[in-house]
PDB file of C-alpha atoms and ligand atoms in Angstrom:
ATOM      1  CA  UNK A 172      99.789  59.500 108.847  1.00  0.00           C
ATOM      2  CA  UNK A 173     102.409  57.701 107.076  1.00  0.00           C
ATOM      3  CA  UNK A 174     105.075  55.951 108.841  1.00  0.00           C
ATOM      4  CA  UNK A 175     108.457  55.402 107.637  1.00  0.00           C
ATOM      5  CA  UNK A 176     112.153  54.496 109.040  1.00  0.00           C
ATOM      6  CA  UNK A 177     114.132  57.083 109.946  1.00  0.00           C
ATOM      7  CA  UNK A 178     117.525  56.682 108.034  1.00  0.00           C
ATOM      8  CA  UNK A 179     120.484  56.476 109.935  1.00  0.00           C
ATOM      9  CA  UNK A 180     122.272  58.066 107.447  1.00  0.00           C
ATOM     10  CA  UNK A 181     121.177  61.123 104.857  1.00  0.00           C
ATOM     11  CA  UNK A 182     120.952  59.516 101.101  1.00  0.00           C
ATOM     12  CA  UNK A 183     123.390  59.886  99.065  1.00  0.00           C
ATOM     13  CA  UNK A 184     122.614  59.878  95.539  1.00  0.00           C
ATOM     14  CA  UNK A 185     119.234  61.686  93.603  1.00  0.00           C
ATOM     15  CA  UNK A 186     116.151  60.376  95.052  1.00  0.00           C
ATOM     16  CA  UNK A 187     117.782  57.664  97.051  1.00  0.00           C
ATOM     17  CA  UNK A 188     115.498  56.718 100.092  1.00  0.00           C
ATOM     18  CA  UNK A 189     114.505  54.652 102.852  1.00  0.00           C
ATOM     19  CA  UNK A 190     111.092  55.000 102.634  1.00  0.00           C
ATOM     20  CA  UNK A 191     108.194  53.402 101.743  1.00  0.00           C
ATOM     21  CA  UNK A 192     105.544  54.920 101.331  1.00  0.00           C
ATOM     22  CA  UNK A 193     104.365  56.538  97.805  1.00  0.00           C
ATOM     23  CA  UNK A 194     106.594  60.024  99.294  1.00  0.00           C
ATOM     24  CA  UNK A 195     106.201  60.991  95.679  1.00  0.00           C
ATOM     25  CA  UNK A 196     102.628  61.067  95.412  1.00  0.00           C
ATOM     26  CA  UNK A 197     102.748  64.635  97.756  1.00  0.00           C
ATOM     27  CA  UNK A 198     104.911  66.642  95.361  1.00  0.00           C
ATOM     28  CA  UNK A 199     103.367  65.288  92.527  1.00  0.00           C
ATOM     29  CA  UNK A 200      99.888  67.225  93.798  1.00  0.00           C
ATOM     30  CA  UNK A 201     101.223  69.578  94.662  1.00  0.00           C
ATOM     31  CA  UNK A 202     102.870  70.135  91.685  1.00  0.00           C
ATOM     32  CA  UNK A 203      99.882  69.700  89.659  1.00  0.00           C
ATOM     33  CA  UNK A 204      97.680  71.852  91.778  1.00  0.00           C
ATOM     34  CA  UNK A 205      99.242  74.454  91.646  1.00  0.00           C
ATOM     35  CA  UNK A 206     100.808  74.539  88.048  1.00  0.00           C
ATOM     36  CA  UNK A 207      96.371  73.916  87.233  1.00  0.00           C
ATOM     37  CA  UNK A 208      96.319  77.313  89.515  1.00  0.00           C
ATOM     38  CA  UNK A 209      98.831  79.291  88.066  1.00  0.00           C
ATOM     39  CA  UNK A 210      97.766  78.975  84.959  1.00  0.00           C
ATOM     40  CA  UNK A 211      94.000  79.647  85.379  1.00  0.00           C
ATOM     41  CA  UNK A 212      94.765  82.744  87.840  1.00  0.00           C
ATOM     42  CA  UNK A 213      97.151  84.463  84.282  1.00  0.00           C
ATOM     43  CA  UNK A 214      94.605  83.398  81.424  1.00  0.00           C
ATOM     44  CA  UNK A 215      91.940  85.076  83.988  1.00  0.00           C
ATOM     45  CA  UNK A 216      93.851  88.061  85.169  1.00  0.00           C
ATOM     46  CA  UNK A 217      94.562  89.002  81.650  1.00  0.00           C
ATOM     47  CA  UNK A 218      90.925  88.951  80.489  1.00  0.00           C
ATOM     48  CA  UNK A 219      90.053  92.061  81.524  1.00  0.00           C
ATOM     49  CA  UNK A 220      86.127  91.513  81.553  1.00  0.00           C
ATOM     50  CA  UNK A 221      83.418  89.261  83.202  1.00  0.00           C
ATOM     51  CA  UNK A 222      85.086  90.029  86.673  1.00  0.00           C
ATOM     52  CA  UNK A 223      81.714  91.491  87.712  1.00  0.00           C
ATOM     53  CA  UNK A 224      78.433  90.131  87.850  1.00  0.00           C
ATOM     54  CA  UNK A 225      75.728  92.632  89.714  1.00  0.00           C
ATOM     55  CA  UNK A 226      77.065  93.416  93.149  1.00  0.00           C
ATOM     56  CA  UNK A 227      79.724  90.749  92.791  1.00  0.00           C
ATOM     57  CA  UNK A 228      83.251  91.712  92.132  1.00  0.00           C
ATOM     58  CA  UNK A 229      85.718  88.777  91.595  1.00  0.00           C
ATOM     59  CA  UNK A 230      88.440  88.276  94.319  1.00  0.00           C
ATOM     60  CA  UNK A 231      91.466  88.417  91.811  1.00  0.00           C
ATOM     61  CA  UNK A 232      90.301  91.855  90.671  1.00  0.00           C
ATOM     62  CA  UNK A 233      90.036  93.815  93.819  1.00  0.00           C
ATOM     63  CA  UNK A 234      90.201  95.981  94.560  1.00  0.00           C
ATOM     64  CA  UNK A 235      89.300  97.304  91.290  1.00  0.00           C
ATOM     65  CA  UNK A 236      91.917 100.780  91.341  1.00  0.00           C
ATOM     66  CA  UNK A 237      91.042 101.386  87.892  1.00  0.00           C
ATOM     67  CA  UNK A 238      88.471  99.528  85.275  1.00  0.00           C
ATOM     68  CA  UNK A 239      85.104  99.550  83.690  1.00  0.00           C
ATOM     69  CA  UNK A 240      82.608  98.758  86.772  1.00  0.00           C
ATOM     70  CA  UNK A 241      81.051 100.393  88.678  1.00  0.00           C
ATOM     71  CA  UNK A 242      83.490  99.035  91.523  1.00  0.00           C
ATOM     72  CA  UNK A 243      86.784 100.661  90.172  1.00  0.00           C
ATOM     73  CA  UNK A 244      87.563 102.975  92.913  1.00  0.00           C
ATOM     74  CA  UNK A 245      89.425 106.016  90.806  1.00  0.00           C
ATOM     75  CA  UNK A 246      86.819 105.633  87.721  1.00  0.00           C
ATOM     76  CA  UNK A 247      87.918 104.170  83.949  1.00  0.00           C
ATOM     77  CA  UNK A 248      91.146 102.720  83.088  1.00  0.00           C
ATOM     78  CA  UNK A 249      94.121 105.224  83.445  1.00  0.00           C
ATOM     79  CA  UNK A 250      95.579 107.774  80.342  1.00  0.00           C
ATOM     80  CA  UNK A 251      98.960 107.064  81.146  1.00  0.00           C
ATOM     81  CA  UNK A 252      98.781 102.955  80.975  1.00  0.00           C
ATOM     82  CA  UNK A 253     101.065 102.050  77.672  1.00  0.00           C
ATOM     83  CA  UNK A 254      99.210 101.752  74.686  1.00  0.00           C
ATOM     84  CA  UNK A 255     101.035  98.811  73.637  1.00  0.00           C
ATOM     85  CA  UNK A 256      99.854  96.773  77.256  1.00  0.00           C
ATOM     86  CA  UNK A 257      96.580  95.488  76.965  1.00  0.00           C
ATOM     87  CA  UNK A 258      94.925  96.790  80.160  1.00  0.00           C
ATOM     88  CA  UNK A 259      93.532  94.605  82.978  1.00  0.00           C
ATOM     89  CA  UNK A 260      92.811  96.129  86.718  1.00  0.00           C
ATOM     90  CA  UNK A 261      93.943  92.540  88.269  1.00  0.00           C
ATOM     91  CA  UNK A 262      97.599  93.485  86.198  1.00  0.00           C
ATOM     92  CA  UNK A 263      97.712  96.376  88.840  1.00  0.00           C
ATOM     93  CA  UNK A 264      97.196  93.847  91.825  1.00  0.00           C
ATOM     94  CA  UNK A 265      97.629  90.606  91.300  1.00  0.00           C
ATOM     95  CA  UNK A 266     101.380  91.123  92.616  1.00  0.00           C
ATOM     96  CA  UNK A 267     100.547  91.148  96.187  1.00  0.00           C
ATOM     97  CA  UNK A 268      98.162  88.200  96.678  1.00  0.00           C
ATOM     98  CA  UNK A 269     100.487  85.954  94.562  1.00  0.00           C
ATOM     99  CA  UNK A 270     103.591  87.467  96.388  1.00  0.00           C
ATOM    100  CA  UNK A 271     102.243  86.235 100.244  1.00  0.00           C
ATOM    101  CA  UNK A 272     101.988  82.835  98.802  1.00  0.00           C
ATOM    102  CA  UNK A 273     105.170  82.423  96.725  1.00  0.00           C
ATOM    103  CA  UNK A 274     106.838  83.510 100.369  1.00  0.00           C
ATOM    104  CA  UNK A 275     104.788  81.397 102.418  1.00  0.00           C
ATOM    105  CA  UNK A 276     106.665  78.911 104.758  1.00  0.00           C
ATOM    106  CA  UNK A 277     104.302  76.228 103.749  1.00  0.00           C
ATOM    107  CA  UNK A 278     104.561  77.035 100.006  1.00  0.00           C
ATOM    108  CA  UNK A 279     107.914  77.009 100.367  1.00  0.00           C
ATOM    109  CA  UNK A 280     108.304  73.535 101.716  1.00  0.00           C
ATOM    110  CA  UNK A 281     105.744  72.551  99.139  1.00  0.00           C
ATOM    111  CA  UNK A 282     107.101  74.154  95.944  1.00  0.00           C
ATOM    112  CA  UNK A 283     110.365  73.718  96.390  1.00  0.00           C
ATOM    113  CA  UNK A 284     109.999  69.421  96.423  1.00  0.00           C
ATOM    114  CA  UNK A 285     107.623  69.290  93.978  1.00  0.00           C
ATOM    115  CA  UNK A 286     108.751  72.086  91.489  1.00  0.00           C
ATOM    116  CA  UNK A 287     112.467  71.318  91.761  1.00  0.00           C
ATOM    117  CA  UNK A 288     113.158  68.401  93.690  1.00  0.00           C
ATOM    118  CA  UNK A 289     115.013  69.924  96.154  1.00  0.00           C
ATOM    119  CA  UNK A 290     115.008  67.855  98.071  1.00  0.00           C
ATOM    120  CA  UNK A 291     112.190  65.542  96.357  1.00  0.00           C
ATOM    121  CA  UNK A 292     110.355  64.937  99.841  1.00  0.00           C
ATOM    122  CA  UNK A 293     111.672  64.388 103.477  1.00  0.00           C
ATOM    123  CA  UNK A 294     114.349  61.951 103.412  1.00  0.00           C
ATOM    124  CA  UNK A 295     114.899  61.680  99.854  1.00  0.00           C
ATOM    125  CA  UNK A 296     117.872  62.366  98.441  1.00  0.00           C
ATOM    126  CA  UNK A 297     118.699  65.995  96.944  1.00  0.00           C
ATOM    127  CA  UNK A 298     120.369  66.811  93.669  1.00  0.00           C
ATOM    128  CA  UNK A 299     123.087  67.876  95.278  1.00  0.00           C
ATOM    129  CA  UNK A 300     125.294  67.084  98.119  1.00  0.00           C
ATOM    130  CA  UNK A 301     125.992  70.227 100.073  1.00  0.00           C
ATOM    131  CA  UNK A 302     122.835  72.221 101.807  1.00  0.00           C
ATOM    132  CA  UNK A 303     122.644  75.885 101.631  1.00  0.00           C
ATOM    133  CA  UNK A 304     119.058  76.715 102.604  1.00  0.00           C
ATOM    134  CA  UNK A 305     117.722  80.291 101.850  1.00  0.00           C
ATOM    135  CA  UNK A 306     121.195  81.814 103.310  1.00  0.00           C
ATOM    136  CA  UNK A 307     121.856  82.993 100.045  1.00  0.00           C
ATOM    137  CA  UNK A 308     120.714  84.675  96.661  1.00  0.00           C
ATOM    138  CA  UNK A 309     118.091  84.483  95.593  1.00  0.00           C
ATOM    139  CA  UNK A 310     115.934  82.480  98.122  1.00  0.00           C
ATOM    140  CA  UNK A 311     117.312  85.010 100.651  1.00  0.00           C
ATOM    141  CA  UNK A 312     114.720  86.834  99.190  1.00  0.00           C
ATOM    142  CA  UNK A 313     111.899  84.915 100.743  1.00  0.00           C
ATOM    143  CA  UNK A 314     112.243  86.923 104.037  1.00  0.00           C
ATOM    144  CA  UNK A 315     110.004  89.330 102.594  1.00  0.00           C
ATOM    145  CA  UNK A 316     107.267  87.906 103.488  1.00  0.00           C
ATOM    146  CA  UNK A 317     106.160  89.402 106.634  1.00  0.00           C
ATOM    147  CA  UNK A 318     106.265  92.876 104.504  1.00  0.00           C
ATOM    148  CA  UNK A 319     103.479  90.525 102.360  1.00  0.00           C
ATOM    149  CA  UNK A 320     101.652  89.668 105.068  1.00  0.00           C
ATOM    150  CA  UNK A 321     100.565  93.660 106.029  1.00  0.00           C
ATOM    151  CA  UNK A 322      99.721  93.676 102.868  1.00  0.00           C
ATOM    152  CA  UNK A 323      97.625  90.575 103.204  1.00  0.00           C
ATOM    153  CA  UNK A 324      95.916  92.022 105.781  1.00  0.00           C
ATOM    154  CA  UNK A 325      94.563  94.569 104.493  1.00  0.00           C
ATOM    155  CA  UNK A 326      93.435  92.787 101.035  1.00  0.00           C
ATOM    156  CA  UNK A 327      91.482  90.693 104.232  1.00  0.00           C
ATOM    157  CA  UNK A 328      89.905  94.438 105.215  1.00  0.00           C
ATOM    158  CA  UNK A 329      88.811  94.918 101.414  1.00  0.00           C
ATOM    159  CA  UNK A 330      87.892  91.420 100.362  1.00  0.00           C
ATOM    160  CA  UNK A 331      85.365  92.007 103.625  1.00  0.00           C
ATOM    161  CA  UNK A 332      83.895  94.758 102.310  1.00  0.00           C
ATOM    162  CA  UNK A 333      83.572  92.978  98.823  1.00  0.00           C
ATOM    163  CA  UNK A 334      81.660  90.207 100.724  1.00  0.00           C
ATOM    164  CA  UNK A 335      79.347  92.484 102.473  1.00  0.00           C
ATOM    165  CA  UNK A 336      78.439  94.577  99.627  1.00  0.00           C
ATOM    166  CA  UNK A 337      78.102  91.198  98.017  1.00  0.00           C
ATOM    167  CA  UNK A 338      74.234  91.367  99.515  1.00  0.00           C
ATOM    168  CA  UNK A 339      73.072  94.659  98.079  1.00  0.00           C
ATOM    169  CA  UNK A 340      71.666  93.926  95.044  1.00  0.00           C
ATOM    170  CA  UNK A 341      70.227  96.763  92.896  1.00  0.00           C
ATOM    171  CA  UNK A 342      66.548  95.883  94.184  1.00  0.00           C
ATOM    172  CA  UNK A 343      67.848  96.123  97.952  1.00  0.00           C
ATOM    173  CA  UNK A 344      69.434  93.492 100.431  1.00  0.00           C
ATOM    174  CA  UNK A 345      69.476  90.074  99.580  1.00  0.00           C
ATOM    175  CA  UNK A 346      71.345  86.582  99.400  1.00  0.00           C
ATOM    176  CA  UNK A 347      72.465  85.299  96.233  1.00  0.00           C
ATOM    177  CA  UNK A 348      74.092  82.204  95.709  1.00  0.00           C
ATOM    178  CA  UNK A 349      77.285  84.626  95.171  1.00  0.00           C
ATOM    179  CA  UNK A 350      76.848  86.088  98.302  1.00  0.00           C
ATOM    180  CA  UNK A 351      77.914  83.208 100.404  1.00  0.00           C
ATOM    181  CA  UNK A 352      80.628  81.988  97.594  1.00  0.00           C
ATOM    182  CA  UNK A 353      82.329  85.481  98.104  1.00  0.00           C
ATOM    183  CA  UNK A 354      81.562  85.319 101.849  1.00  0.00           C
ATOM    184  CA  UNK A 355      83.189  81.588 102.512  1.00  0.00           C
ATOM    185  CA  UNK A 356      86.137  83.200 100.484  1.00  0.00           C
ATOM    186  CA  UNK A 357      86.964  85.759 102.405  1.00  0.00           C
ATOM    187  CA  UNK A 358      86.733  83.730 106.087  1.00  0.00           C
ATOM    188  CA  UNK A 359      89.191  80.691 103.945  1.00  0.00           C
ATOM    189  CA  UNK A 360      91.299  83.908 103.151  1.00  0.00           C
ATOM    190  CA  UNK A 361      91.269  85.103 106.762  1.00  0.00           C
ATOM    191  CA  UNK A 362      91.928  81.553 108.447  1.00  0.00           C
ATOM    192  CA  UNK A 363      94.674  81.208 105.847  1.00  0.00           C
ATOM    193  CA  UNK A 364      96.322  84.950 106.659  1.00  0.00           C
ATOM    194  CA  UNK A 365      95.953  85.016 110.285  1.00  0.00           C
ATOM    195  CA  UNK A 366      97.250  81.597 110.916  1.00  0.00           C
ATOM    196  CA  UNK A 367     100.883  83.079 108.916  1.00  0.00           C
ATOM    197  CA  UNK A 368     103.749  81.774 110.961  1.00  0.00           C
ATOM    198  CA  UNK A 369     105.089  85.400 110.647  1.00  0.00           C
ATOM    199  CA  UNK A 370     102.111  87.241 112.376  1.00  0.00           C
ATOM    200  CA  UNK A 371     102.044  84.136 115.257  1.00  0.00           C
ATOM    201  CA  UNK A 372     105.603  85.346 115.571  1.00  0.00           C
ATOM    202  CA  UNK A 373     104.903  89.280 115.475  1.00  0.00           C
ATOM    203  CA  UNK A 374     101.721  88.959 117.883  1.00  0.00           C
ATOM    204  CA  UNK A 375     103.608  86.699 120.181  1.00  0.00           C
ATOM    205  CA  UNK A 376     107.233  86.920 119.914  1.00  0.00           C
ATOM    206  CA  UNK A 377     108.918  89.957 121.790  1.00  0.00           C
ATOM    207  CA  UNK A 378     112.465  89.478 122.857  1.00  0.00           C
ATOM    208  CA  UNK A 379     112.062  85.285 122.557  1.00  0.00           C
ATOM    209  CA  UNK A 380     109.396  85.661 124.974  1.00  0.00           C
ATOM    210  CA  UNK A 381     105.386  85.696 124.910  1.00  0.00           C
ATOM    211  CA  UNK A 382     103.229  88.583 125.864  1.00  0.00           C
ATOM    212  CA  UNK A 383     101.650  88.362 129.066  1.00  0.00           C
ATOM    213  CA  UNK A 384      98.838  90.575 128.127  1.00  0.00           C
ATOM    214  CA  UNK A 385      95.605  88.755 128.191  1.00  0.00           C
ATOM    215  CA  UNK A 386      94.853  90.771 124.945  1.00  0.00           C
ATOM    216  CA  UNK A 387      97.839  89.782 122.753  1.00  0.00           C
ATOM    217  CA  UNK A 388      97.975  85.947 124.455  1.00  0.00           C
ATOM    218  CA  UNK A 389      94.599  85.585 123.016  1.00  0.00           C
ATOM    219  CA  UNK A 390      95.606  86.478 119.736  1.00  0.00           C
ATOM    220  CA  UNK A 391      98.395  84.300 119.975  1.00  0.00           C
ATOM    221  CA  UNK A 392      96.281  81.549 121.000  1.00  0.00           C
ATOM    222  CA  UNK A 393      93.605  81.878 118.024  1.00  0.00           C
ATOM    223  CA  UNK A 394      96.794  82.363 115.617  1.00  0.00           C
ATOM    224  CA  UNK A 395      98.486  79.638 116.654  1.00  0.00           C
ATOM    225  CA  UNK A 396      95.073  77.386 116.506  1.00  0.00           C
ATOM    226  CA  UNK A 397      95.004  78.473 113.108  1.00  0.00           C
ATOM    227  CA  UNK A 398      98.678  77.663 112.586  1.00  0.00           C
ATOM    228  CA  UNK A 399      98.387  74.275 113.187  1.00  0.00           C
ATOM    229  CA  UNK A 400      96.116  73.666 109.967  1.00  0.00           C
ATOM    230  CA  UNK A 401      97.955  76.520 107.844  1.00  0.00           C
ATOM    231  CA  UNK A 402      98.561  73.801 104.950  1.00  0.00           C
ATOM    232  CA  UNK A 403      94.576  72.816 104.698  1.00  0.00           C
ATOM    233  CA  UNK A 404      94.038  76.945 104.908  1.00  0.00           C
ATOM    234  CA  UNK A 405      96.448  77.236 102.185  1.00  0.00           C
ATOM    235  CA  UNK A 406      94.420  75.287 100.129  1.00  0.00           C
ATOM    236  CA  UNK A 407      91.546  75.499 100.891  1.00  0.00           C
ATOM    237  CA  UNK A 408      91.310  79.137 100.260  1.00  0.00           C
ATOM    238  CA  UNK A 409      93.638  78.730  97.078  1.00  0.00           C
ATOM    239  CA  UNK A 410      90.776  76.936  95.691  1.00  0.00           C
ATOM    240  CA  UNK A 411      88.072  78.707  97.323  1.00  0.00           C
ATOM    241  CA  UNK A 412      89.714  82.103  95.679  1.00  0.00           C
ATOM    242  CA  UNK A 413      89.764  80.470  92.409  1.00  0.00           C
ATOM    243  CA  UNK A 414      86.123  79.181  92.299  1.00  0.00           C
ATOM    244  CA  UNK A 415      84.842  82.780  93.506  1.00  0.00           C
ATOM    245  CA  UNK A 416      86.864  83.579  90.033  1.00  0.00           C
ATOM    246  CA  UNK A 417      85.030  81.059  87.770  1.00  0.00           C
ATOM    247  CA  UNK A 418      81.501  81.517  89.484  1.00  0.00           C
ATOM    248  CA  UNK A 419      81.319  85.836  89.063  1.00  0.00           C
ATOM    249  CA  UNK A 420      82.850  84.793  85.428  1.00  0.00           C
ATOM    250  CA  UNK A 421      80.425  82.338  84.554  1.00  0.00           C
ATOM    251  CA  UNK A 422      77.479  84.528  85.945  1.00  0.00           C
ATOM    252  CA  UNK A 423      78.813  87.470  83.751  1.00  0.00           C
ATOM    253  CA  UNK A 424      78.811  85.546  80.976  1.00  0.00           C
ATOM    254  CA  UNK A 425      75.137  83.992  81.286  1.00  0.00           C
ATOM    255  CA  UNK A 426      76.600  80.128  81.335  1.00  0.00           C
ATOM    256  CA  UNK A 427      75.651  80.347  85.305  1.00  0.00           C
ATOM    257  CA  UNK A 428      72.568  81.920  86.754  1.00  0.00           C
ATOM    258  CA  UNK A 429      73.049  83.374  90.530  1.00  0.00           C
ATOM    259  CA  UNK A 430      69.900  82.177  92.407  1.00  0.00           C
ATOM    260  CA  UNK A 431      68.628  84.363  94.701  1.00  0.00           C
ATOM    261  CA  UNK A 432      68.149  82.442  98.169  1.00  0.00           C
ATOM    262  CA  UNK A 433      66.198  86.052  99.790  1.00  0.00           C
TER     263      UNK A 433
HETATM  264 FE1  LIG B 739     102.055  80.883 105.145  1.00  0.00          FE
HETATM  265 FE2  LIG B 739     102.734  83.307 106.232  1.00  0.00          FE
HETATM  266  S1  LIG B 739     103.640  81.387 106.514  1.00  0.00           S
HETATM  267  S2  LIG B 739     101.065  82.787 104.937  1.00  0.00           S
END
């Protein structure tokens, strides 16, 4: 881990410091991985097609409420969707997914210093002298996130059942290459979800103090171990999410072949 001199007082002007290390080199990957995200997870979400490939559905259109395949859950796209829109079933859900990580402490911190320098990185000076935190509007907003997170949780539920239909193929059970991309998706997902500093607090916060109960302890315990490695989770599964994207797409499209392993 880096090491750098505390400053004895807090910088004064822009991106004044007292460090030494490269503390721009963080933001700047940060900013680049996820602007490389972003923009990937529109152009794909707006396609519309190739989300499926055999028993695979991609992770950025499910669930599939309505669409085309055979994994839309209330049949073809819906009458009343504006002519005008061109239709997508990721367009329906997209909004929660990319709401738990816009609200995410960790994205937070991350986006904030490398999107708009605010401050740049730890002990760097800000564009500005005073400090208002998310007190006020519009970051106030961010509190939402622990309504995200049930929400989370139960995309967790159905991204599960994606992966486990995953291994039915139309000739019976079986393990395709896709299998285990969807499968590794969904436990990145998982470890990234239930290691939310919101659910650590709402399984083992009650009036400022911990459960006793052996039950909820443990959960805090495994949350918490989680926790501790919620910025590799983050990306890990950001990426992981993405590829299970690009690999059904590819597949549908016949540039990729899915090898059957059984
Ligand atoms: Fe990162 Fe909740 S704090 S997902």
């Amino acid at each position: 881990m880096a090491s750098f001199p505390l400053p004895l007082q807090q910088p004064r002007g822009f991106g004044q410091t007292q460090r030494q290390d490269r503390w721009w080199l963080q933001p700047l990957a940060v900013f680049v991985g996820l602007t490389l995200f972003v923009v990937y997870a529109t152009w794909a979400a707006l396609q519309g097609e190739h989300y499926t490939h055999g028993p695979y559905l991609s992770p950025f259109y499910s669930p599939e409420l309505w669409g085309n395949s055979e994994h839309a859950w209330f049949g073809p796209p819906p009458s009343w969707w504006p002519a005008w829109l061109p239709y997508s079933p990721a367009i329906l859900i997209l909004w929660a997914p990319a709401g738990f990580r816009l609200t995410c402490y960790y994205y937070r911190g991350a986006y904030y210093k490398a999107f708009w320098a605010d401050p740049p990185n730890c002990a760097v000076g800000e564009p500005r002298q005073g400090y208002i935190g998310e007190n006020g509007w519009p970051l106030r907003i961010m509190n939402i996130h622990r309504y995200f997170l049930y929400i989370a949780i139960l995309f967790i539920g159905i991204l599960t059942y994606d992966a486990i239909m995953a291994y039915r193929f139309e000739d019976g059970l079986g393990i395709g290459v896709g299998s285990l991309v969807l499968t590794i998706n969904v436990v990145l997902l998982a470890g990234y979800t239930f290691g939310c500093h919101s659910l650590r607090h709402l399984v083992g916060g009650r009036r400022d103090s911990l459960h006793r109960g052996a039950v909820c302890s443990g959960i805090y315990r495994g949350c918490s171990a989680l926790n501790r490695r919620h910025m590799l989770w983050a990306w890990l599964s950001l990426f992981s999410v993405l590829f299970a994207d690009v690999y059904v797409r590819l597949c549908s499209m016949g540039i990729w072949r899915d090898w059957r392993l059984l």
